[in-house]
Every structure is written in C-alpha cells, then in structure tokens.
Amino acid sequence: MSVTEVESTFEVASSPFLKAIVNQIRANDSYGTYRAWSDELLLKPYVVTKAQKREISVDGEVDPITKGRILAFYRAIATRVEEETGQLCQVVIDLSHEGFGWALVFCGRLLVVARTLRDAQRFGFDTLEKTALEGEKIVQNGVNAIQKFPDAAKG
Amino acid sequence: MSVTEVESTFEVASSPFLKAIVNQIRANDSYGTYRAWSDELLLKPYVVTKAQKREISVDGEVDPITKGRILAFYRAIATRVEEETGQLCQVVIDLSHEGFGWALVFCGRLLVVARTLRDAQRFGFDTLEKTALEGEKIVQNGVNAIQKFPDAAKG
C-alpha cells in the first residue's frame, strides 16, 4: 500500500470537523454539481503538500475558489463551536489582494477565533488527517474561550 | 447666516473623534495630495444628506474611495479607544460587493465594536456634528465594553 493510499483511507466520518466542512460545501451546492462526489473528493483541495505550496505563486490575488475554501473551513469551525456550546457564531474573512488578512469567528462580543492569514493562496494542509487535527484544535480553543469568558460571549 | 454656513462652522478641533479621522487621512497621504486642505475639507465626504443618499445607487460595488472612508472612520474609533484605555485595537472591514458586511474593532479576544454595514455605498452622516456624535458614541460603547470585560480584552 502506497503512502497516498494510506492517506486516502483516513476516515472523514471519524472527524466531526471534516464532516462539518463537507456539509458546508454541500449546503452551497445549489446546482448539485457535487452531488455524486464522495466526501473525500470534496475535501481533496484542503490537502496541499509543501511541494505543491512552493509552486503556487503568492503574487496574484487570492482566487474565488481558494477564498471559498477558506470560508468553508472557518464556517465549519463556527458550526462545530455552535454544536459544542449552543452559542451562535459569525464568520468574517478579510483578505487583502496580496493574500494577507484575518479569519475571525465571533459570538456575542467574544472572538472565538482570531487568526491572521498569510499567503492565503496556499491555504491547505499536508494531509486530510492534519486538516482534521488543526480544525479540531481551533474548535477546542474556541470552546475553551467561551467557557473562560461566558459573559462576553453572551454580550 | 445660512444653514450651510452654520454647519460648516462646527469646530473639528472640538471633537477628538473628528481629529482622529483627520489624522488617519493625513497619515495615509503619502504624496501630500491633501497637505494644503483644511480639516473641514478632508471631512466633507462624511457628510451625506438624506437627499444625496437617495441619489447614490446601491446596485454597484462599493468604490475604493468609499471603502477608504469607512476604514478611516473605524480606524479613528480604534485610535480613540486606544487613547482612552491604553489597549491596542485591530480593525477589520468586511464588505461584500453588494455593500453589506461587517465593521469590527477588536482588542485581544474582545469585540469592541461589531456593526453590520448595509448600503455601504451611502456611508455618511447628515452633518459633521452628527458624524462626531455618532463616532464618540461608538467609542464610548467600546470603552464601556473593555471596562466590562477587561480579561477578554487582554486576550
């Protein structure tokens, strides 16, 4: 079994975060373009290896497809935080033309996630498993923030 | 004395908020385009009467000059909150092409200002005095939020 095959057998179903991304993509699929696609195929664009990253220029503007990928990632974070805490979250992605910016998830007056984005043209992770791990980590940090500052999250 | 003259005599110097907007504009004036302009002239685009608003179409994209005006307004808010509390603030303006979006000012994990923007193409106020009043009100709300949630503001 090759390395690629090992990676592709990582179970999407085992990660609530990856499931949340898939739901995001399917919810926005008004024309049914992806209806026949597997979850793994939908998530494939999130896997960008280091070698692939080097080949993506960061000179140009961030293309709409990459922007959509980043937005779906953070909307999935927001959904997972909502599921864990019962608090509604908002997502704002602010990207300059040069691929710099902010990814913000907030809830009341509390910033659940505040991440600077750099070289957003290259947004992605080494493997699907790392995508899942990174997502779950951000979700957990967000949940912790709400538990630490419950009043700000309500306000 | 006409109404216009009464309005134009509103003293910019009397409003720390208006002074903060002027400083924003002058700080970004790398080519010295506005060097000879009075503060009042620099602030004039913030005055958009109801009649003028009706004449501005909200169908098109928000033009870069209007975006700059909105950004300078909220950066001035951030500066004033910093002056009052000693806490560093970040500003994020997220505008869709249709003029909808968010204006966010945050400090640590705390959202000092979270305003939805609507018809951003028409951003402006009836008079300079109202611009000042609205700005000072938002600043005061922000300062209150930091006093209410000091730990979240520290991150």
mmCIF file of C-alpha atoms in Angstrom:
data_model
loop_
_atom_site.group_PDB
_atom_site.id
_atom_site.type_symbol
_atom_site.label_atom_id
_atom_site.label_comp_id
_atom_site.label_asym_id
_atom_site.label_seq_id
_atom_site.Cartn_x
_atom_site.Cartn_y
_atom_site.Cartn_z
ATOM 1 C CA MET A 1 0.000 0.000 0.000
ATOM 2 C CA SER A 2 1.492 3.332 -1.037
ATOM 3 C CA VAL A 3 1.621 6.430 1.153
ATOM 4 C CA THR A 4 -1.063 8.055 -0.956
ATOM 5 C CA GLU A 5 -3.399 5.147 -0.392
ATOM 6 C CA VAL A 6 -2.762 5.203 3.341
ATOM 7 C CA GLU A 7 -3.685 8.881 3.433
ATOM 8 C CA SER A 8 -6.789 8.477 1.360
ATOM 9 C CA THR A 9 -8.112 5.846 3.734
ATOM 10 C CA PHE A 10 -8.308 8.358 6.591
ATOM 11 C CA GLU A 11 -11.962 8.243 7.535
ATOM 12 C CA VAL A 12 -13.822 11.506 7.045
ATOM 13 C CA ALA A 13 -16.626 10.100 9.169
ATOM 14 C CA SER A 14 -14.228 9.845 12.134
ATOM 15 C CA SER A 15 -13.819 13.641 12.223
ATOM 16 C CA PRO A 16 -16.834 15.795 13.113
ATOM 17 C CA PHE A 17 -14.838 18.755 11.823
ATOM 18 C CA LEU A 18 -14.289 17.275 8.356
ATOM 19 C CA LYS A 19 -17.965 16.298 8.267
ATOM 20 C CA ALA A 20 -18.794 19.931 9.038
ATOM 21 C CA ILE A 21 -16.693 21.138 6.073
ATOM 22 C CA VAL A 22 -18.411 18.628 3.808
ATOM 23 C CA ASN A 23 -21.806 19.877 4.999
ATOM 24 C CA GLN A 24 -20.738 23.450 4.243
ATOM 25 C CA ILE A 25 -19.761 22.541 0.692
ATOM 26 C CA ARG A 26 -22.909 20.503 0.072
ATOM 27 C CA ALA A 27 -25.138 23.232 1.536
ATOM 28 C CA ASN A 28 -23.753 25.712 -1.015
ATOM 29 C CA ASP A 29 -24.041 23.300 -3.904
ATOM 30 C CA SER A 30 -27.305 24.762 -5.269
ATOM 31 C CA TYR A 31 -26.850 23.225 -8.708
ATOM 32 C CA GLY A 32 -25.990 19.762 -7.452
ATOM 33 C CA THR A 33 -22.569 19.850 -9.095
ATOM 34 C CA TYR A 34 -21.019 17.798 -6.305
ATOM 35 C CA ARG A 35 -23.973 15.522 -5.621
ATOM 36 C CA ALA A 36 -22.208 12.433 -6.912
ATOM 37 C CA TRP A 37 -18.825 13.292 -5.344
ATOM 38 C CA SER A 38 -17.545 11.408 -2.322
ATOM 39 C CA ASP A 39 -16.705 13.330 0.881
ATOM 40 C CA GLU A 40 -13.031 12.526 0.292
ATOM 41 C CA LEU A 41 -13.114 14.078 -3.160
ATOM 42 C CA LEU A 42 -14.807 17.228 -1.852
ATOM 43 C CA LEU A 43 -12.111 17.607 0.798
ATOM 44 C CA LYS A 44 -9.189 16.954 -1.530
ATOM 45 C CA PRO A 45 -8.474 20.672 -2.212
ATOM 46 C CA TYR A 46 -7.660 21.080 1.512
ATOM 47 C CA VAL A 47 -4.625 18.859 1.056
ATOM 48 C CA VAL A 48 -1.792 20.979 -0.308
ATOM 49 C CA THR A 49 1.654 19.473 0.229
ATOM 50 C CA LYS A 50 4.721 21.588 0.896
ATOM 51 C CA ALA A 51 5.966 20.896 -2.642
ATOM 52 C CA GLN A 52 2.627 21.992 -4.098
ATOM 53 C CA LYS A 53 2.652 25.130 -1.947
ATOM 54 C CA ARG A 54 6.011 26.154 -3.362
ATOM 55 C CA GLU A 55 4.515 26.015 -6.847
ATOM 56 C CA ILE A 56 1.614 28.337 -6.002
ATOM 57 C CA SER A 57 2.506 31.978 -6.601
ATOM 58 C CA VAL A 58 1.639 34.412 -3.815
ATOM 59 C CA ASP A 59 1.968 37.426 -6.111
ATOM 60 C CA GLY A 60 -1.516 37.357 -7.508
ATOM 61 C CA GLU A 61 -4.878 37.897 -5.918
ATOM 62 C CA VAL A 62 -6.472 35.037 -3.951
ATOM 63 C CA ASP A 63 -8.819 33.349 -6.411
ATOM 64 C CA PRO A 64 -12.520 32.914 -5.550
ATOM 65 C CA ILE A 65 -12.203 29.128 -5.235
ATOM 66 C CA THR A 66 -9.443 29.421 -2.617
ATOM 67 C CA LYS A 67 -11.461 32.110 -0.814
ATOM 68 C CA GLY A 68 -14.417 29.735 -0.774
ATOM 69 C CA ARG A 69 -12.212 27.000 0.644
ATOM 70 C CA ILE A 70 -11.007 29.238 3.481
ATOM 71 C CA LEU A 71 -14.552 30.414 4.207
ATOM 72 C CA ALA A 72 -15.892 26.840 4.334
ATOM 73 C CA PHE A 73 -13.059 25.894 6.712
ATOM 74 C CA TYR A 74 -13.898 28.656 9.202
ATOM 75 C CA ARG A 75 -17.657 28.208 8.793
ATOM 76 C CA ALA A 76 -17.095 24.585 9.740
ATOM 77 C CA ILE A 77 -15.194 25.803 12.822
ATOM 78 C CA ALA A 78 -18.146 28.046 13.688
ATOM 79 C CA THR A 79 -20.634 25.179 13.232
ATOM 80 C CA ARG A 80 -18.617 22.888 15.463
ATOM 81 C CA VAL A 81 -18.286 25.561 18.172
ATOM 82 C CA GLU A 82 -22.061 26.083 17.963
ATOM 83 C CA GLU A 83 -22.659 22.356 18.362
ATOM 84 C CA GLU A 84 -20.377 22.187 21.395
ATOM 85 C CA THR A 85 -21.596 25.321 23.168
ATOM 86 C CA GLY A 86 -25.061 26.123 21.814
ATOM 87 C CA GLN A 87 -23.902 29.689 21.014
ATOM 88 C CA LEU A 88 -24.410 31.208 17.570
ATOM 89 C CA CYS A 89 -21.200 32.275 15.808
ATOM 90 C CA GLN A 90 -20.443 34.674 12.960
ATOM 91 C CA VAL A 91 -17.593 34.272 10.496
ATOM 92 C CA VAL A 92 -15.682 37.091 8.827
ATOM 93 C CA ILE A 93 -12.814 36.518 6.397
ATOM 94 C CA ASP A 94 -10.937 39.680 5.486
ATOM 95 C CA LEU A 95 -8.380 39.135 2.742
ATOM 96 C CA SER A 96 -6.309 41.775 1.042
ATOM 97 C CA HIS A 97 -5.415 41.264 -2.590
ATOM 98 C CA GLU A 98 -1.979 40.095 -1.502
ATOM 99 C CA GLY A 99 -3.235 37.081 0.440
ATOM 100 C CA PHE A 100 -2.875 38.661 3.886
ATOM 101 C CA GLY A 101 -5.733 39.129 6.267
ATOM 102 C CA TRP A 102 -7.846 37.862 9.143
ATOM 103 C CA ALA A 103 -10.079 34.908 9.797
ATOM 104 C CA LEU A 104 -12.475 35.771 12.614
ATOM 105 C CA VAL A 105 -15.171 33.736 14.300
ATOM 106 C CA PHE A 106 -17.151 35.563 16.963
ATOM 107 C CA CYS A 107 -20.010 35.031 19.279
ATOM 108 C CA GLY A 108 -21.577 37.990 21.070
ATOM 109 C CA ARG A 109 -18.656 40.237 21.964
ATOM 110 C CA LEU A 110 -16.189 37.377 22.125
ATOM 111 C CA LEU A 111 -13.703 36.476 19.401
ATOM 112 C CA VAL A 112 -13.747 32.721 19.438
ATOM 113 C CA VAL A 113 -11.103 32.553 16.702
ATOM 114 C CA ALA A 114 -8.824 35.361 15.547
ATOM 115 C CA ARG A 115 -6.200 34.158 13.100
ATOM 116 C CA THR A 116 -4.026 36.151 10.785
ATOM 117 C CA LEU A 117 -3.876 34.710 7.283
ATOM 118 C CA ARG A 118 -0.671 34.818 5.321
ATOM 119 C CA ASP A 119 -0.074 33.558 1.768
ATOM 120 C CA ALA A 120 -3.727 32.582 1.660
ATOM 121 C CA GLN A 121 -3.215 31.497 -1.957
ATOM 122 C CA ARG A 122 -1.525 28.409 -0.436
ATOM 123 C CA PHE A 123 -4.215 27.597 2.146
ATOM 124 C CA GLY A 124 -4.143 23.888 2.862
ATOM 125 C CA PHE A 125 -2.648 21.106 4.963
ATOM 126 C CA ASP A 126 -0.191 18.259 4.425
ATOM 127 C CA THR A 127 -2.806 15.544 4.770
ATOM 128 C CA LEU A 128 -6.518 15.178 5.414
ATOM 129 C CA GLU A 129 -5.696 13.966 8.908
ATOM 130 C CA LYS A 130 -3.742 17.159 9.607
ATOM 131 C CA THR A 131 -6.660 19.220 8.279
ATOM 132 C CA ALA A 132 -8.889 17.434 10.764
ATOM 133 C CA LEU A 133 -6.428 17.813 13.656
ATOM 134 C CA GLU A 134 -5.856 21.510 13.011
ATOM 135 C CA GLY A 135 -9.598 22.146 12.728
ATOM 136 C CA GLU A 136 -10.429 20.276 15.927
ATOM 137 C CA LYS A 137 -7.671 22.171 17.748
ATOM 138 C CA ILE A 138 -9.104 25.546 16.685
ATOM 139 C CA VAL A 139 -12.606 24.370 17.667
ATOM 140 C CA GLN A 140 -11.355 23.293 21.086
ATOM 141 C CA ASN A 141 -9.599 26.638 21.629
ATOM 142 C CA GLY A 142 -12.847 28.387 20.711
ATOM 143 C CA VAL A 143 -14.905 26.279 23.097
ATOM 144 C CA ASN A 144 -12.357 26.994 25.847
ATOM 145 C CA ALA A 145 -12.605 30.737 25.152
ATOM 146 C CA ILE A 146 -16.396 30.643 25.524
ATOM 147 C CA GLN A 147 -16.075 28.722 28.788
ATOM 148 C CA LYS A 148 -13.498 31.231 30.032
ATOM 149 C CA PHE A 149 -15.479 34.336 29.010
ATOM 150 C CA PRO A 150 -19.144 33.273 29.052
ATOM 151 C CA ASP A 151 -20.451 36.809 29.686
ATOM 152 C CA ALA A 152 -18.586 38.362 26.770
ATOM 153 C CA ALA A 153 -19.877 35.529 24.560
ATOM 154 C CA LYS A 154 -23.432 36.422 25.567
ATOM 155 C CA GLY A 155 -22.908 40.162 25.234
ATOM 156 C CA MET B 1 -26.158 83.116 8.186
ATOM 157 C CA SER B 2 -27.400 80.175 6.096
ATOM 158 C CA VAL B 3 -27.831 76.642 7.398
ATOM 159 C CA THR B 4 -24.826 75.526 5.359
ATOM 160 C CA GLU B 5 -22.652 78.138 6.962
ATOM 161 C CA VAL B 6 -23.830 77.194 10.439
ATOM 162 C CA GLU B 7 -22.892 73.581 9.743
ATOM 163 C CA SER B 8 -19.525 74.403 8.316
ATOM 164 C CA THR B 9 -18.609 76.370 11.408
ATOM 165 C CA PHE B 10 -18.825 73.257 13.590
ATOM 166 C CA GLU B 11 -15.351 73.085 15.090
ATOM 167 C CA VAL B 12 -13.396 69.988 14.126
ATOM 168 C CA ALA B 13 -10.970 70.782 16.927
ATOM 169 C CA SER B 14 -13.789 70.391 19.453
ATOM 170 C CA SER B 15 -14.167 66.692 18.589
ATOM 171 C CA PRO B 16 -11.294 64.318 19.390
ATOM 172 C CA PHE B 17 -13.031 61.783 17.154
ATOM 173 C CA LEU B 18 -13.062 64.048 14.093
ATOM 174 C CA LYS B 19 -9.421 64.935 14.787
ATOM 175 C CA ALA B 20 -8.667 61.198 14.793
ATOM 176 C CA ILE B 21 -10.283 60.779 11.347
ATOM 177 C CA VAL B 22 -8.268 63.726 10.032
ATOM 178 C CA ASN B 23 -5.082 62.153 11.408
ATOM 179 C CA GLN B 24 -5.960 58.882 9.671
ATOM 180 C CA ILE B 25 -6.393 60.628 6.336
ATOM 181 C CA ARG B 26 -3.217 62.687 6.693
ATOM 182 C CA ALA B 27 -1.199 59.647 7.795
ATOM 183 C CA ASN B 28 -2.133 57.867 4.566
ATOM 184 C CA ASP B 29 -1.452 60.890 2.380
ATOM 185 C CA SER B 30 1.984 59.700 1.208
ATOM 186 C CA TYR B 31 2.055 62.014 -1.790
ATOM 187 C CA GLY B 32 0.976 65.104 0.105
ATOM 188 C CA THR B 33 -2.164 65.486 -2.001
ATOM 189 C CA TYR B 34 -4.150 66.869 0.937
ATOM 190 C CA ARG B 35 -1.362 68.827 2.579
ATOM 191 C CA ALA B 36 -2.950 72.180 1.798
ATOM 192 C CA TRP B 37 -6.510 71.050 2.575
ATOM 193 C CA SER B 38 -8.278 72.194 5.727
ATOM 194 C CA ASP B 39 -9.569 69.609 8.198
ATOM 195 C CA GLU B 40 -13.128 70.600 7.282
ATOM 196 C CA LEU B 41 -12.496 69.901 3.610
ATOM 197 C CA LEU B 42 -10.982 66.492 4.381
ATOM 198 C CA LEU B 43 -14.048 65.556 6.429
ATOM 199 C CA LYS B 44 -16.585 66.817 3.904
ATOM 200 C CA PRO B 45 -17.147 63.384 2.254
ATOM 201 C CA TYR B 46 -18.505 62.120 5.615
ATOM 202 C CA VAL B 47 -21.461 64.453 5.246
ATOM 203 C CA VAL B 48 -24.024 62.768 3.004
ATOM 204 C CA THR B 49 -27.526 64.170 3.365
ATOM 205 C CA LYS B 50 -30.631 62.013 3.041
ATOM 206 C CA ALA B 51 -31.325 63.543 -0.380
ATOM 207 C CA GLN B 52 -27.786 62.758 -1.527
ATOM 208 C CA LYS B 53 -28.093 59.194 -0.213
ATOM 209 C CA ARG B 54 -31.189 58.607 -2.322
ATOM 210 C CA GLU B 55 -29.174 59.546 -5.403
ATOM 211 C CA ILE B 56 -26.404 57.022 -4.711
ATOM 212 C CA SER B 57 -27.133 53.649 -6.272
ATOM 213 C CA VAL B 58 -26.685 50.602 -4.048
ATOM 214 C CA ASP B 59 -26.626 48.234 -7.005
ATOM 215 C CA GLY B 60 -22.958 48.554 -7.816
ATOM 216 C CA GLU B 61 -19.864 47.578 -5.905
ATOM 217 C CA VAL B 62 -18.639 49.861 -3.100
ATOM 218 C CA ASP B 63 -15.985 52.025 -4.716
ATOM 219 C CA PRO B 64 -12.458 52.153 -3.219
ATOM 220 C CA ILE B 65 -12.871 55.769 -2.064
ATOM 221 C CA THR B 66 -15.994 54.932 -0.044
ATOM 222 C CA LYS B 67 -14.237 51.854 1.367
ATOM 223 C CA GLY B 68 -11.359 54.079 2.407
ATOM 224 C CA ARG B 69 -13.790 56.474 4.083
ATOM 225 C CA ILE B 70 -15.377 53.649 6.088
ATOM 226 C CA LEU B 71 -11.970 52.261 7.043
ATOM 227 C CA ALA B 72 -10.710 55.678 8.223
ATOM 228 C CA PHE B 73 -13.890 56.099 10.302
ATOM 229 C CA TYR B 74 -13.405 52.812 12.152
ATOM 230 C CA ARG B 75 -9.642 53.267 12.450
ATOM 231 C CA ALA B 76 -10.392 56.566 14.130
ATOM 232 C CA ILE B 77 -12.726 54.696 16.503
ATOM 233 C CA ALA B 78 -9.893 52.254 17.250
ATOM 234 C CA THR B 79 -7.420 55.091 17.873
ATOM 235 C CA ARG B 80 -9.797 56.830 20.246
ATOM 236 C CA VAL B 81 -10.484 53.607 22.166
ATOM 237 C CA GLU B 82 -6.719 53.070 22.417
ATOM 238 C CA GLU B 83 -6.253 56.587 23.758
ATOM 239 C CA GLU B 84 -8.965 56.081 26.374
ATOM 240 C CA THR B 85 -7.976 52.594 27.525
ATOM 241 C CA GLY B 86 -4.338 52.054 26.550
ATOM 242 C CA GLN B 87 -5.308 48.805 24.788
ATOM 243 C CA LEU B 88 -4.250 48.136 21.200
ATOM 244 C CA CYS B 89 -7.119 47.603 18.743
ATOM 245 C CA GLN B 90 -7.398 45.949 15.337
ATOM 246 C CA VAL B 91 -9.851 46.976 12.630
ATOM 247 C CA VAL B 92 -11.432 44.668 10.066
ATOM 248 C CA ILE B 93 -13.913 45.842 7.438
ATOM 249 C CA ASP B 94 -15.561 43.030 5.540
ATOM 250 C CA LEU B 95 -17.698 44.254 2.644
ATOM 251 C CA SER B 96 -19.444 42.129 0.077
ATOM 252 C CA HIS B 97 -19.788 43.508 -3.419
ATOM 253 C CA GLU B 98 -23.377 44.451 -2.640
ATOM 254 C CA GLY B 99 -22.478 46.901 0.135
ATOM 255 C CA PHE B 100 -23.318 44.555 3.012
ATOM 256 C CA GLY B 101 -20.840 43.472 5.619
ATOM 257 C CA TRP B 102 -19.209 43.983 9.000
ATOM 258 C CA ALA B 103 -17.148 46.664 10.663
ATOM 259 C CA LEU B 104 -15.201 45.114 13.527
ATOM 260 C CA VAL B 105 -12.832 46.645 16.039
ATOM 261 C CA PHE B 106 -11.255 44.209 18.462
ATOM 262 C CA CYS B 107 -8.808 44.125 21.236
ATOM 263 C CA GLY B 108 -7.472 40.791 22.490
ATOM 264 C CA ARG B 109 -10.444 38.445 22.380
ATOM 265 C CA LEU B 110 -12.962 41.242 22.837
ATOM 266 C CA LEU B 111 -15.017 42.795 20.064
ATOM 267 C CA VAL B 112 -15.056 46.451 20.987
ATOM 268 C CA VAL B 113 -17.241 47.314 18.005
ATOM 269 C CA ALA B 114 -19.268 44.890 15.888
ATOM 270 C CA ARG B 115 -21.508 46.682 13.420
ATOM 271 C CA THR B 116 -23.275 45.332 10.396
ATOM 272 C CA LEU B 117 -22.915 47.570 7.360
ATOM 273 C CA ARG B 118 -25.787 47.994 4.949
ATOM 274 C CA ASP B 119 -25.859 50.082 1.773
ATOM 275 C CA ALA B 120 -22.235 50.974 2.462
ATOM 276 C CA GLN B 121 -22.209 52.895 -0.831
ATOM 277 C CA ARG B 122 -24.156 55.580 1.088
ATOM 278 C CA PHE B 123 -21.913 55.692 4.166
ATOM 279 C CA GLY B 124 -22.122 59.131 5.729
ATOM 280 C CA PHE B 125 -23.971 61.371 8.152
ATOM 281 C CA ASP B 126 -26.373 64.320 7.945
ATOM 282 C CA THR B 127 -23.879 66.830 9.309
ATOM 283 C CA LEU B 128 -20.321 66.958 10.583
ATOM 284 C CA GLU B 129 -21.680 67.311 14.094
ATOM 285 C CA LYS B 130 -23.675 64.092 13.714
ATOM 286 C CA THR B 131 -20.546 62.342 12.397
ATOM 287 C CA ALA B 132 -18.754 63.445 15.552
ATOM 288 C CA LEU B 133 -21.628 62.439 17.855
ATOM 289 C CA GLU B 134 -22.038 59.011 16.275
ATOM 290 C CA GLY B 135 -18.290 58.375 16.417
ATOM 291 C CA GLU B 136 -17.984 59.430 20.055
ATOM 292 C CA LYS B 137 -20.967 57.213 20.920
ATOM 293 C CA ILE B 138 -19.331 54.160 19.336
ATOM 294 C CA VAL B 139 -16.041 55.000 21.098
ATOM 295 C CA GLN B 140 -17.825 55.252 24.440
ATOM 296 C CA ASN B 141 -19.581 51.905 23.897
ATOM 297 C CA GLY B 142 -16.202 50.370 23.111
ATOM 298 C CA VAL B 143 -14.574 51.819 26.212
ATOM 299 C CA ASN B 144 -17.501 50.511 28.284
ATOM 300 C CA ALA B 145 -17.081 47.032 26.786
ATOM 301 C CA ILE B 146 -13.392 46.979 27.725
ATOM 302 C CA GLN B 147 -14.240 48.069 31.262
ATOM 303 C CA LYS B 148 -16.913 45.392 31.466
ATOM 304 C CA PHE B 149 -14.756 42.575 30.072
ATOM 305 C CA PRO B 150 -11.170 43.515 30.908
ATOM 306 C CA ASP B 151 -9.891 39.922 30.875
ATOM 307 C CA ALA B 152 -11.269 39.139 27.417
ATOM 308 C CA ALA B 153 -9.725 42.402 26.178
ATOM 309 C CA LYS B 154 -6.349 41.221 27.392
ATOM 310 C CA GLY B 155 -6.743 38.082 25.308
#
